[in-house]
Amino acid sequence: MSPVPSYVRVGPRSSSGLGNLRFVSFNTWLIVINVVVFILNNWVLSAPGLQVRVSFGDEYVPGVTKEQIARGQVLTTKTGTHPTVPGWLSHPIIDPQTPETNPQGLPVVAIENGKIVPRYKQIGRERFGAMPALEAIGHLSTGKGFIPGFQVWRFVTFQFLHYNEVHLLLNMLGLWFAGGMVEQFLGSKRYAAFYLVCGICGGLMYLLLNFLGYLVVHVLGLGTVAIPGLLFNDIYTPLIGASAGVFGVLIAAARIEPNAMVRFMFVIPMRLRTAVAAMVLVTLFNLFTGRQNAGGEAAHVGGILAGFYFIRNTHLLRDFFDIIGNSHRPDRRMPAPSAEWLADEARVDGILTKAHQGGSESLTEEERQILHRVARRQYG
């Protein structure tokens, strides 16, 4: 996944604004974990002797029958480069019951160890490559996500891997400038759920569009027809990067602080909501015109849609972590609501509406404290 477009905050830094990053926050640890994973994966484990073998699935020539596939044998003694995907290697797969023939229909033979032996028809190739261990077990692809079975951990782990230093830097800048403010608005637990959900939805969007492209080519047999938005890249093409989650955070930031001033592309001053809208339009243009990083843009769109929805329905994030434990166990004791609690709840919707219309700077200190109290009571 490619990095997000360049952006940078301008104006004063405050405890609730862009650029805020507390050392103990989830956002801080998110950045730290991404940097540590990058150092381990791209600097330490990338040495040739430490990389591990990764399968990219078998590829068969058109017209091969199921019977031939069942009889297929991999010639591990012969290794070649993949003809279309740089960096991938392959072993030929042959059918030991179908001799290879020349244009005249005569069997093709070879001399091995002084003996004349028949050559058998190559029906496909076994594809593989080498990756650092963290990337090998953590990257996402349609093939790894669906075939064989659901390797569901990849929907989370791909978000912590990056191609290079620039990819990492721009994504972490996005978290640095916007993540702290979004976390203060949501609370740490809901922010963690929000970020991960946006990343997961980015992965799902990529898989959906890539799988539909695969069906068009290999099931319907229509070739790479001009269907805007579909992805026709190989189903084992790796997807990595935090961009889907970062785009979700930017969408949330534009919702919370729409009038904050930023410098788009480090140069053009504009309001945050305008800058984010411009990024969204560029992302959609790149996806529907099939640009080079269309796969990454598909994941960005998934993160954008998730961010747009969940920042408006933050109550749905409350139970995200119930997948690893029930937060509503019968033995869990909840305190009876106090008069202050009930008063805060009665005002919170109006305060959120005011913040949306005029930005958080339009809120009084009392209204900010009410939002913080409600967030702590409900979400930690």
Coordinates of C-alpha atoms in Angstrom, one line a residue:
M1 CA 0.0 0.0 0.0
S2 CA 1.4 3.4 -0.9
P3 CA 1.8 6.2 1.7
V4 CA -0.9 8.9 2.1
P5 CA -0.3 12.2 0.4
S6 CA 1.9 14.7 2.2
Y7 CA 0.3 17.0 4.7
V8 CA 1.4 19.0 7.8
R9 CA -0.3 21.0 10.4
V10 CA 0.1 24.7 10.9
G11 CA -1.0 27.0 13.7
P12 CA -0.7 26.6 17.5
R13 CA -0.4 23.2 19.1
S14 CA -2.8 22.6 21.9
S15 CA -3.6 19.7 24.2
S16 CA -6.6 18.8 22.1
G17 CA -5.5 19.8 18.6
L18 CA -3.5 18.4 15.7
G19 CA 0.0 17.2 16.5
N20 CA -0.8 16.2 20.1
L21 CA 1.0 13.0 21.1
R22 CA 1.1 11.9 24.8
F23 CA 3.8 9.4 25.7
V24 CA 1.3 7.0 27.3
S25 CA -1.3 7.2 24.6
F26 CA -2.3 4.3 22.3
N27 CA -1.3 6.5 19.4
T28 CA 2.2 6.8 20.8
W29 CA 2.5 3.0 21.2
L30 CA 1.0 2.6 17.7
I31 CA 3.8 4.6 16.2
V32 CA 6.5 2.9 18.3
I33 CA 5.3 -0.6 17.3
N34 CA 5.3 0.3 13.6
V35 CA 8.8 1.6 13.8
V36 CA 10.1 -1.4 15.8
V37 CA 8.4 -3.8 13.4
F38 CA 9.9 -1.9 10.4
I39 CA 13.5 -2.1 11.9
L40 CA 13.1 -5.9 12.6
N41 CA 11.5 -6.7 9.3
N42 CA 13.3 -4.4 6.8
W43 CA 16.8 -4.1 8.5
V44 CA 17.4 -7.2 10.6
L45 CA 15.4 -10.0 9.1
S46 CA 15.9 -8.9 5.5
A47 CA 19.4 -10.5 5.2
P48 CA 19.4 -13.2 2.6
G49 CA 20.3 -16.0 5.1
L50 CA 17.4 -15.0 7.3
Q51 CA 14.6 -14.7 4.8
V52 CA 12.0 -17.5 4.6
R53 CA 10.3 -19.2 1.6
V54 CA 6.8 -18.0 0.8
S55 CA 4.4 -19.8 -1.6
F56 CA 2.6 -17.7 -4.1
G57 CA 0.3 -20.5 -5.3
D58 CA 0.3 -22.7 -8.4
E59 CA -0.4 -21.3 -11.9
Y60 CA -1.7 -23.4 -14.7
V61 CA -1.8 -22.8 -18.5
P62 CA -5.2 -22.4 -20.1
G63 CA -6.9 -25.6 -21.1
V64 CA -5.4 -27.9 -18.4
T65 CA -7.9 -30.4 -17.1
K66 CA -8.6 -31.4 -13.5
E67 CA -7.1 -34.8 -14.2
Q68 CA -3.8 -33.3 -15.4
I69 CA -3.7 -31.1 -12.3
A70 CA -4.2 -34.1 -10.1
R71 CA -1.4 -35.9 -11.8
G72 CA 0.9 -32.9 -11.8
Q73 CA 4.5 -33.3 -10.5
V74 CA 6.7 -30.4 -9.5
L75 CA 10.3 -30.4 -10.8
T76 CA 12.1 -28.9 -7.8
T77 CA 15.4 -29.5 -9.6
K78 CA 14.6 -26.8 -12.1
T79 CA 14.2 -23.2 -10.9
G80 CA 13.4 -20.2 -13.0
T81 CA 12.2 -16.6 -12.6
H82 CA 8.6 -15.8 -13.0
P83 CA 7.9 -14.3 -16.4
T84 CA 5.6 -11.5 -15.3
V85 CA 6.2 -10.8 -11.6
P86 CA 9.7 -9.5 -10.7
G87 CA 11.3 -11.2 -7.8
W88 CA 9.2 -14.3 -7.9
L89 CA 10.7 -17.7 -8.7
S90 CA 9.1 -20.9 -10.0
H91 CA 9.4 -24.6 -10.5
P92 CA 7.8 -26.2 -13.6
I93 CA 4.8 -28.5 -13.0
I94 CA 4.5 -31.4 -15.6
D95 CA 2.0 -34.0 -16.4
P96 CA 3.9 -37.4 -16.4
Q97 CA 1.3 -39.0 -18.7
T98 CA 1.3 -36.3 -21.5
P99 CA 4.5 -36.3 -23.6
E100 CA 5.6 -32.9 -25.0
T101 CA 5.3 -32.7 -28.8
N102 CA 6.9 -30.5 -31.4
P103 CA 4.9 -28.6 -34.1
Q104 CA 4.8 -31.7 -36.3
G105 CA 3.2 -33.7 -33.5
L106 CA 6.3 -35.8 -32.7
P107 CA 7.4 -36.5 -29.1
V108 CA 10.2 -34.3 -27.8
V109 CA 13.0 -36.2 -26.1
A110 CA 16.1 -35.3 -24.1
I111 CA 19.4 -37.0 -23.3
E112 CA 19.9 -37.5 -19.5
N113 CA 22.8 -39.6 -18.2
G114 CA 23.5 -41.0 -21.6
K115 CA 19.9 -42.1 -22.1
I116 CA 17.2 -40.8 -24.3
V117 CA 14.1 -39.9 -22.2
P118 CA 10.8 -38.4 -23.2
R119 CA 10.0 -34.9 -22.1
Y120 CA 6.6 -34.3 -20.6
K121 CA 4.2 -31.4 -21.1
Q122 CA 4.5 -28.5 -18.7
I123 CA 1.1 -27.7 -17.4
G124 CA 2.0 -24.9 -15.0
R125 CA 4.4 -23.6 -12.4
E126 CA 4.8 -23.6 -8.7
R127 CA 5.5 -20.0 -7.6
F128 CA 7.4 -18.9 -4.6
G129 CA 9.8 -16.3 -3.3
A130 CA 11.7 -15.1 -0.2
M131 CA 10.6 -12.6 2.4
P132 CA 11.6 -11.5 5.9
A133 CA 9.8 -13.7 8.4
L134 CA 7.5 -10.9 9.7
E135 CA 6.4 -10.0 6.3
A136 CA 6.0 -13.6 5.2
I137 CA 3.5 -14.4 8.0
G138 CA 2.0 -10.9 8.2
H139 CA 1.3 -9.6 4.7
L140 CA -2.2 -9.8 3.2
S141 CA -3.3 -11.0 -0.2
T142 CA -6.4 -12.4 -1.7
G143 CA -4.7 -15.8 -2.0
K144 CA -3.4 -15.8 1.6
G145 CA -6.7 -14.4 3.0
F146 CA -9.0 -16.9 1.2
I147 CA -6.9 -19.8 -0.1
P148 CA -6.5 -22.1 1.8
G149 CA -9.0 -21.0 4.4
F150 CA -9.2 -17.7 6.2
Q151 CA -5.8 -16.6 7.7
V152 CA -7.6 -13.9 9.6
W153 CA -4.6 -12.6 11.6
R154 CA -3.3 -11.0 8.3
F155 CA -6.2 -8.5 8.4
V156 CA -4.4 -6.9 11.4
T157 CA -0.7 -7.7 10.9
F158 CA -0.5 -6.2 7.4
Q159 CA -1.2 -2.8 9.0
F160 CA 2.1 -2.9 10.8
L161 CA 4.4 -3.6 7.8
H162 CA 5.9 -1.1 5.4
Y163 CA 7.8 -1.3 2.1
N164 CA 10.5 1.3 2.8
E165 CA 11.4 4.3 5.0
V166 CA 9.3 6.8 3.0
H167 CA 6.2 4.6 3.2
L168 CA 6.7 4.3 7.0
L169 CA 7.5 8.0 7.5
L170 CA 4.4 9.4 5.8
N171 CA 2.0 7.1 7.5
M172 CA 3.5 7.8 10.9
L173 CA 3.3 11.5 10.2
G174 CA -0.4 11.0 9.6
L175 CA -0.8 9.4 13.0
W176 CA 1.5 12.0 14.7
F177 CA -0.5 15.0 13.4
A178 CA -4.1 13.7 13.7
G179 CA -4.1 10.5 15.8
G180 CA -3.6 12.2 19.2
M181 CA -6.5 14.5 18.7
V182 CA -8.8 11.7 17.5
E183 CA -7.8 9.5 20.5
Q184 CA -8.6 12.3 22.9
F185 CA -12.0 12.6 21.3
L186 CA -12.8 8.9 21.3
G187 CA -10.8 7.7 24.3
S188 CA -8.0 5.2 24.1
K189 CA -10.0 2.0 23.9
R190 CA -12.4 3.3 21.2
Y191 CA -9.5 4.9 19.3
A192 CA -7.7 1.5 19.2
A193 CA -10.9 -0.2 17.9
F194 CA -11.5 2.6 15.4
Y195 CA -8.0 2.5 13.9
L196 CA -7.9 -1.3 13.6
V197 CA -11.4 -1.5 12.2
C198 CA -10.5 1.1 9.5
G199 CA -7.4 -1.0 8.6
I200 CA -9.4 -4.2 8.5
C201 CA -12.0 -2.6 6.3
G202 CA -9.2 -1.4 4.0
G203 CA -8.0 -5.0 3.7
L204 CA -11.5 -6.3 3.0
M205 CA -12.1 -3.7 0.3
Y206 CA -8.8 -4.7 -1.4
L207 CA -9.7 -8.4 -1.3
L208 CA -13.2 -7.7 -2.6
L209 CA -12.1 -5.8 -5.6
N210 CA -9.2 -8.1 -6.4
F211 CA -11.5 -11.2 -6.0
L212 CA -14.1 -9.7 -8.4
G213 CA -11.3 -9.0 -10.9
Y214 CA -10.1 -12.6 -10.6
L215 CA -13.7 -13.8 -11.3
V216 CA -14.0 -11.6 -14.4
V217 CA -10.7 -12.9 -15.8
H218 CA -10.6 -16.5 -14.7
V219 CA -14.2 -17.6 -14.2
L220 CA -16.1 -15.5 -16.8
G221 CA -13.1 -15.4 -19.2
L222 CA -13.6 -11.8 -20.1
G223 CA -10.0 -10.8 -19.8
T224 CA -8.9 -7.5 -18.2
V225 CA -11.9 -5.6 -19.5
A226 CA -12.3 -2.0 -18.7
I227 CA -14.3 -2.2 -15.5
P228 CA -13.4 0.8 -13.4
G229 CA -12.4 0.0 -9.8
L230 CA -11.8 -3.7 -10.2
L231 CA -8.3 -5.0 -9.5
F232 CA -6.7 -7.4 -12.0
N233 CA -3.4 -7.9 -10.3
D234 CA -2.3 -11.4 -9.2
I235 CA -4.3 -12.7 -6.2
Y236 CA -1.0 -13.3 -4.3
T237 CA 0.3 -9.8 -4.7
P238 CA 1.2 -8.7 -1.1
L239 CA -0.6 -5.8 0.5
I240 CA 1.1 -4.1 3.5
G241 CA 1.0 -0.7 5.2
A242 CA -0.9 1.4 7.7
S243 CA -2.5 3.7 5.1
A244 CA -6.1 2.4 5.4
G245 CA -6.1 3.1 9.2
V246 CA -4.4 6.4 8.7
F247 CA -7.0 7.5 6.2
G248 CA -9.7 6.6 8.6
V249 CA -8.0 8.7 11.3
L250 CA -7.8 11.7 8.9
I251 CA -11.5 11.3 8.1
A252 CA -12.2 11.4 11.8
A253 CA -10.0 14.4 12.3
A254 CA -11.8 16.3 9.6
R255 CA -15.1 15.5 11.4
I256 CA -13.8 16.6 14.8
E257 CA -11.7 19.7 13.7
P258 CA -13.1 20.6 10.3
N259 CA -11.8 24.2 10.4
A260 CA -8.3 23.5 11.6
M261 CA -5.8 25.0 9.2
V262 CA -3.2 22.8 7.5
R263 CA -0.8 23.1 4.6
F264 CA -1.8 20.6 2.0
M265 CA 1.3 19.1 0.2
F266 CA 3.3 21.2 2.7
V267 CA 2.5 24.3 0.7
I268 CA -1.2 25.2 0.1
P269 CA -3.0 26.5 3.3
M270 CA -6.5 25.2 3.6
R271 CA -9.0 23.9 6.1
L272 CA -8.5 20.3 7.3
R273 CA -11.9 19.1 5.9
T274 CA -10.9 20.6 2.5
A275 CA -7.5 18.9 2.5
V276 CA -8.9 15.6 3.5
A277 CA -11.6 15.9 0.8
A278 CA -8.9 16.5 -1.8
M279 CA -7.0 13.4 -0.6
V280 CA -10.2 11.4 -1.0
L281 CA -10.8 12.6 -4.5
V282 CA -7.2 11.8 -5.5
T283 CA -7.6 8.3 -4.1
L284 CA -10.9 7.6 -5.9
F285 CA -9.4 9.0 -9.2
N286 CA -6.3 6.7 -8.9
L287 CA -8.5 3.7 -8.1
F288 CA -11.0 4.1 -10.9
T289 CA -8.4 5.0 -13.5
G290 CA -6.3 1.9 -12.6
R291 CA -3.1 3.8 -11.7
Q292 CA 0.0 1.9 -10.6
N293 CA -1.0 1.8 -6.9
A294 CA -4.6 1.0 -7.5
G295 CA -4.4 -1.9 -5.0
G296 CA -3.2 0.4 -2.3
E297 CA -5.9 3.0 -3.2
A298 CA -8.6 0.3 -2.8
A299 CA -7.4 -0.3 0.7
H300 CA -7.5 3.5 1.3
V301 CA -11.1 3.6 0.1
G302 CA -12.0 0.9 2.6
G303 CA -10.4 2.9 5.4
I304 CA -12.1 6.1 4.3
L305 CA -15.6 4.5 4.3
A306 CA -15.0 2.9 7.7
G307 CA -13.7 6.1 9.1
F308 CA -16.7 8.1 7.8
Y309 CA -19.2 5.6 9.2
F310 CA -17.6 4.8 12.6
I311 CA -16.8 8.4 13.6
R312 CA -20.5 9.0 13.3
N313 CA -21.5 5.8 15.1
T314 CA -18.8 5.6 17.8
H315 CA -21.0 3.6 20.1
L316 CA -20.5 0.6 17.8
L317 CA -16.8 0.6 18.7
R318 CA -17.5 -0.1 22.4
D319 CA -17.8 -3.9 22.0
F320 CA -14.9 -4.4 19.4
F321 CA -12.6 -6.1 21.9
D322 CA -15.4 -8.5 23.0
I323 CA -14.0 -10.8 20.3
I324 CA -11.3 -11.8 23.0
G325 CA -13.6 -11.5 26.0
N326 CA -17.1 -10.6 27.0
S327 CA -17.3 -7.1 28.5
H328 CA -20.9 -7.7 29.5
R329 CA -20.4 -10.7 31.8
P330 CA -23.2 -11.1 34.4
D331 CA -20.7 -10.7 37.3
R332 CA -19.5 -7.3 36.0
R333 CA -20.7 -4.6 38.4
M334 CA -21.8 -1.3 36.9
P335 CA -22.3 1.6 39.3
A336 CA -25.8 3.2 39.4
P337 CA -25.8 6.4 37.4
S338 CA -25.4 9.6 39.5
A339 CA -27.2 12.8 39.0
E340 CA -24.1 14.3 37.4
W341 CA -23.9 11.3 35.0
L342 CA -27.5 11.7 33.9
A343 CA -27.0 15.5 33.4
D344 CA -23.9 14.9 31.3
E345 CA -25.7 12.3 29.2
A346 CA -28.6 14.7 28.6
R347 CA -26.2 17.3 27.2
V348 CA -23.7 15.2 25.2
D349 CA -25.7 15.0 21.9
G350 CA -26.0 18.8 21.8
I351 CA -22.3 19.3 22.5
L352 CA -21.3 16.9 19.7
T353 CA -23.6 18.7 17.3
K354 CA -22.0 22.0 18.2
A355 CA -18.5 20.5 17.8
H356 CA -19.4 19.2 14.4
Q357 CA -20.8 22.5 13.2
G358 CA -18.1 24.8 14.6
G359 CA -15.2 22.6 15.5
S360 CA -13.9 21.7 18.9
E361 CA -12.6 25.2 19.4
S362 CA -16.2 26.4 19.6
L363 CA -16.7 24.4 22.8
T364 CA -16.4 25.9 26.3
E365 CA -14.2 24.3 28.9
E366 CA -17.2 23.0 30.7
E367 CA -18.5 21.3 27.5
R368 CA -15.0 19.7 26.9
Q369 CA -15.0 18.3 30.4
I370 CA -18.5 16.8 29.9
L371 CA -17.3 15.0 26.8
H372 CA -14.2 13.7 28.6
R373 CA -16.2 12.5 31.6
V374 CA -18.7 10.6 29.3
A375 CA -15.9 9.0 27.3
R376 CA -14.1 7.8 30.5
R377 CA -17.3 6.4 32.0
Q378 CA -18.4 4.5 28.9
Y379 CA -15.2 3.5 27.1
G380 CA -12.3 3.9 29.4

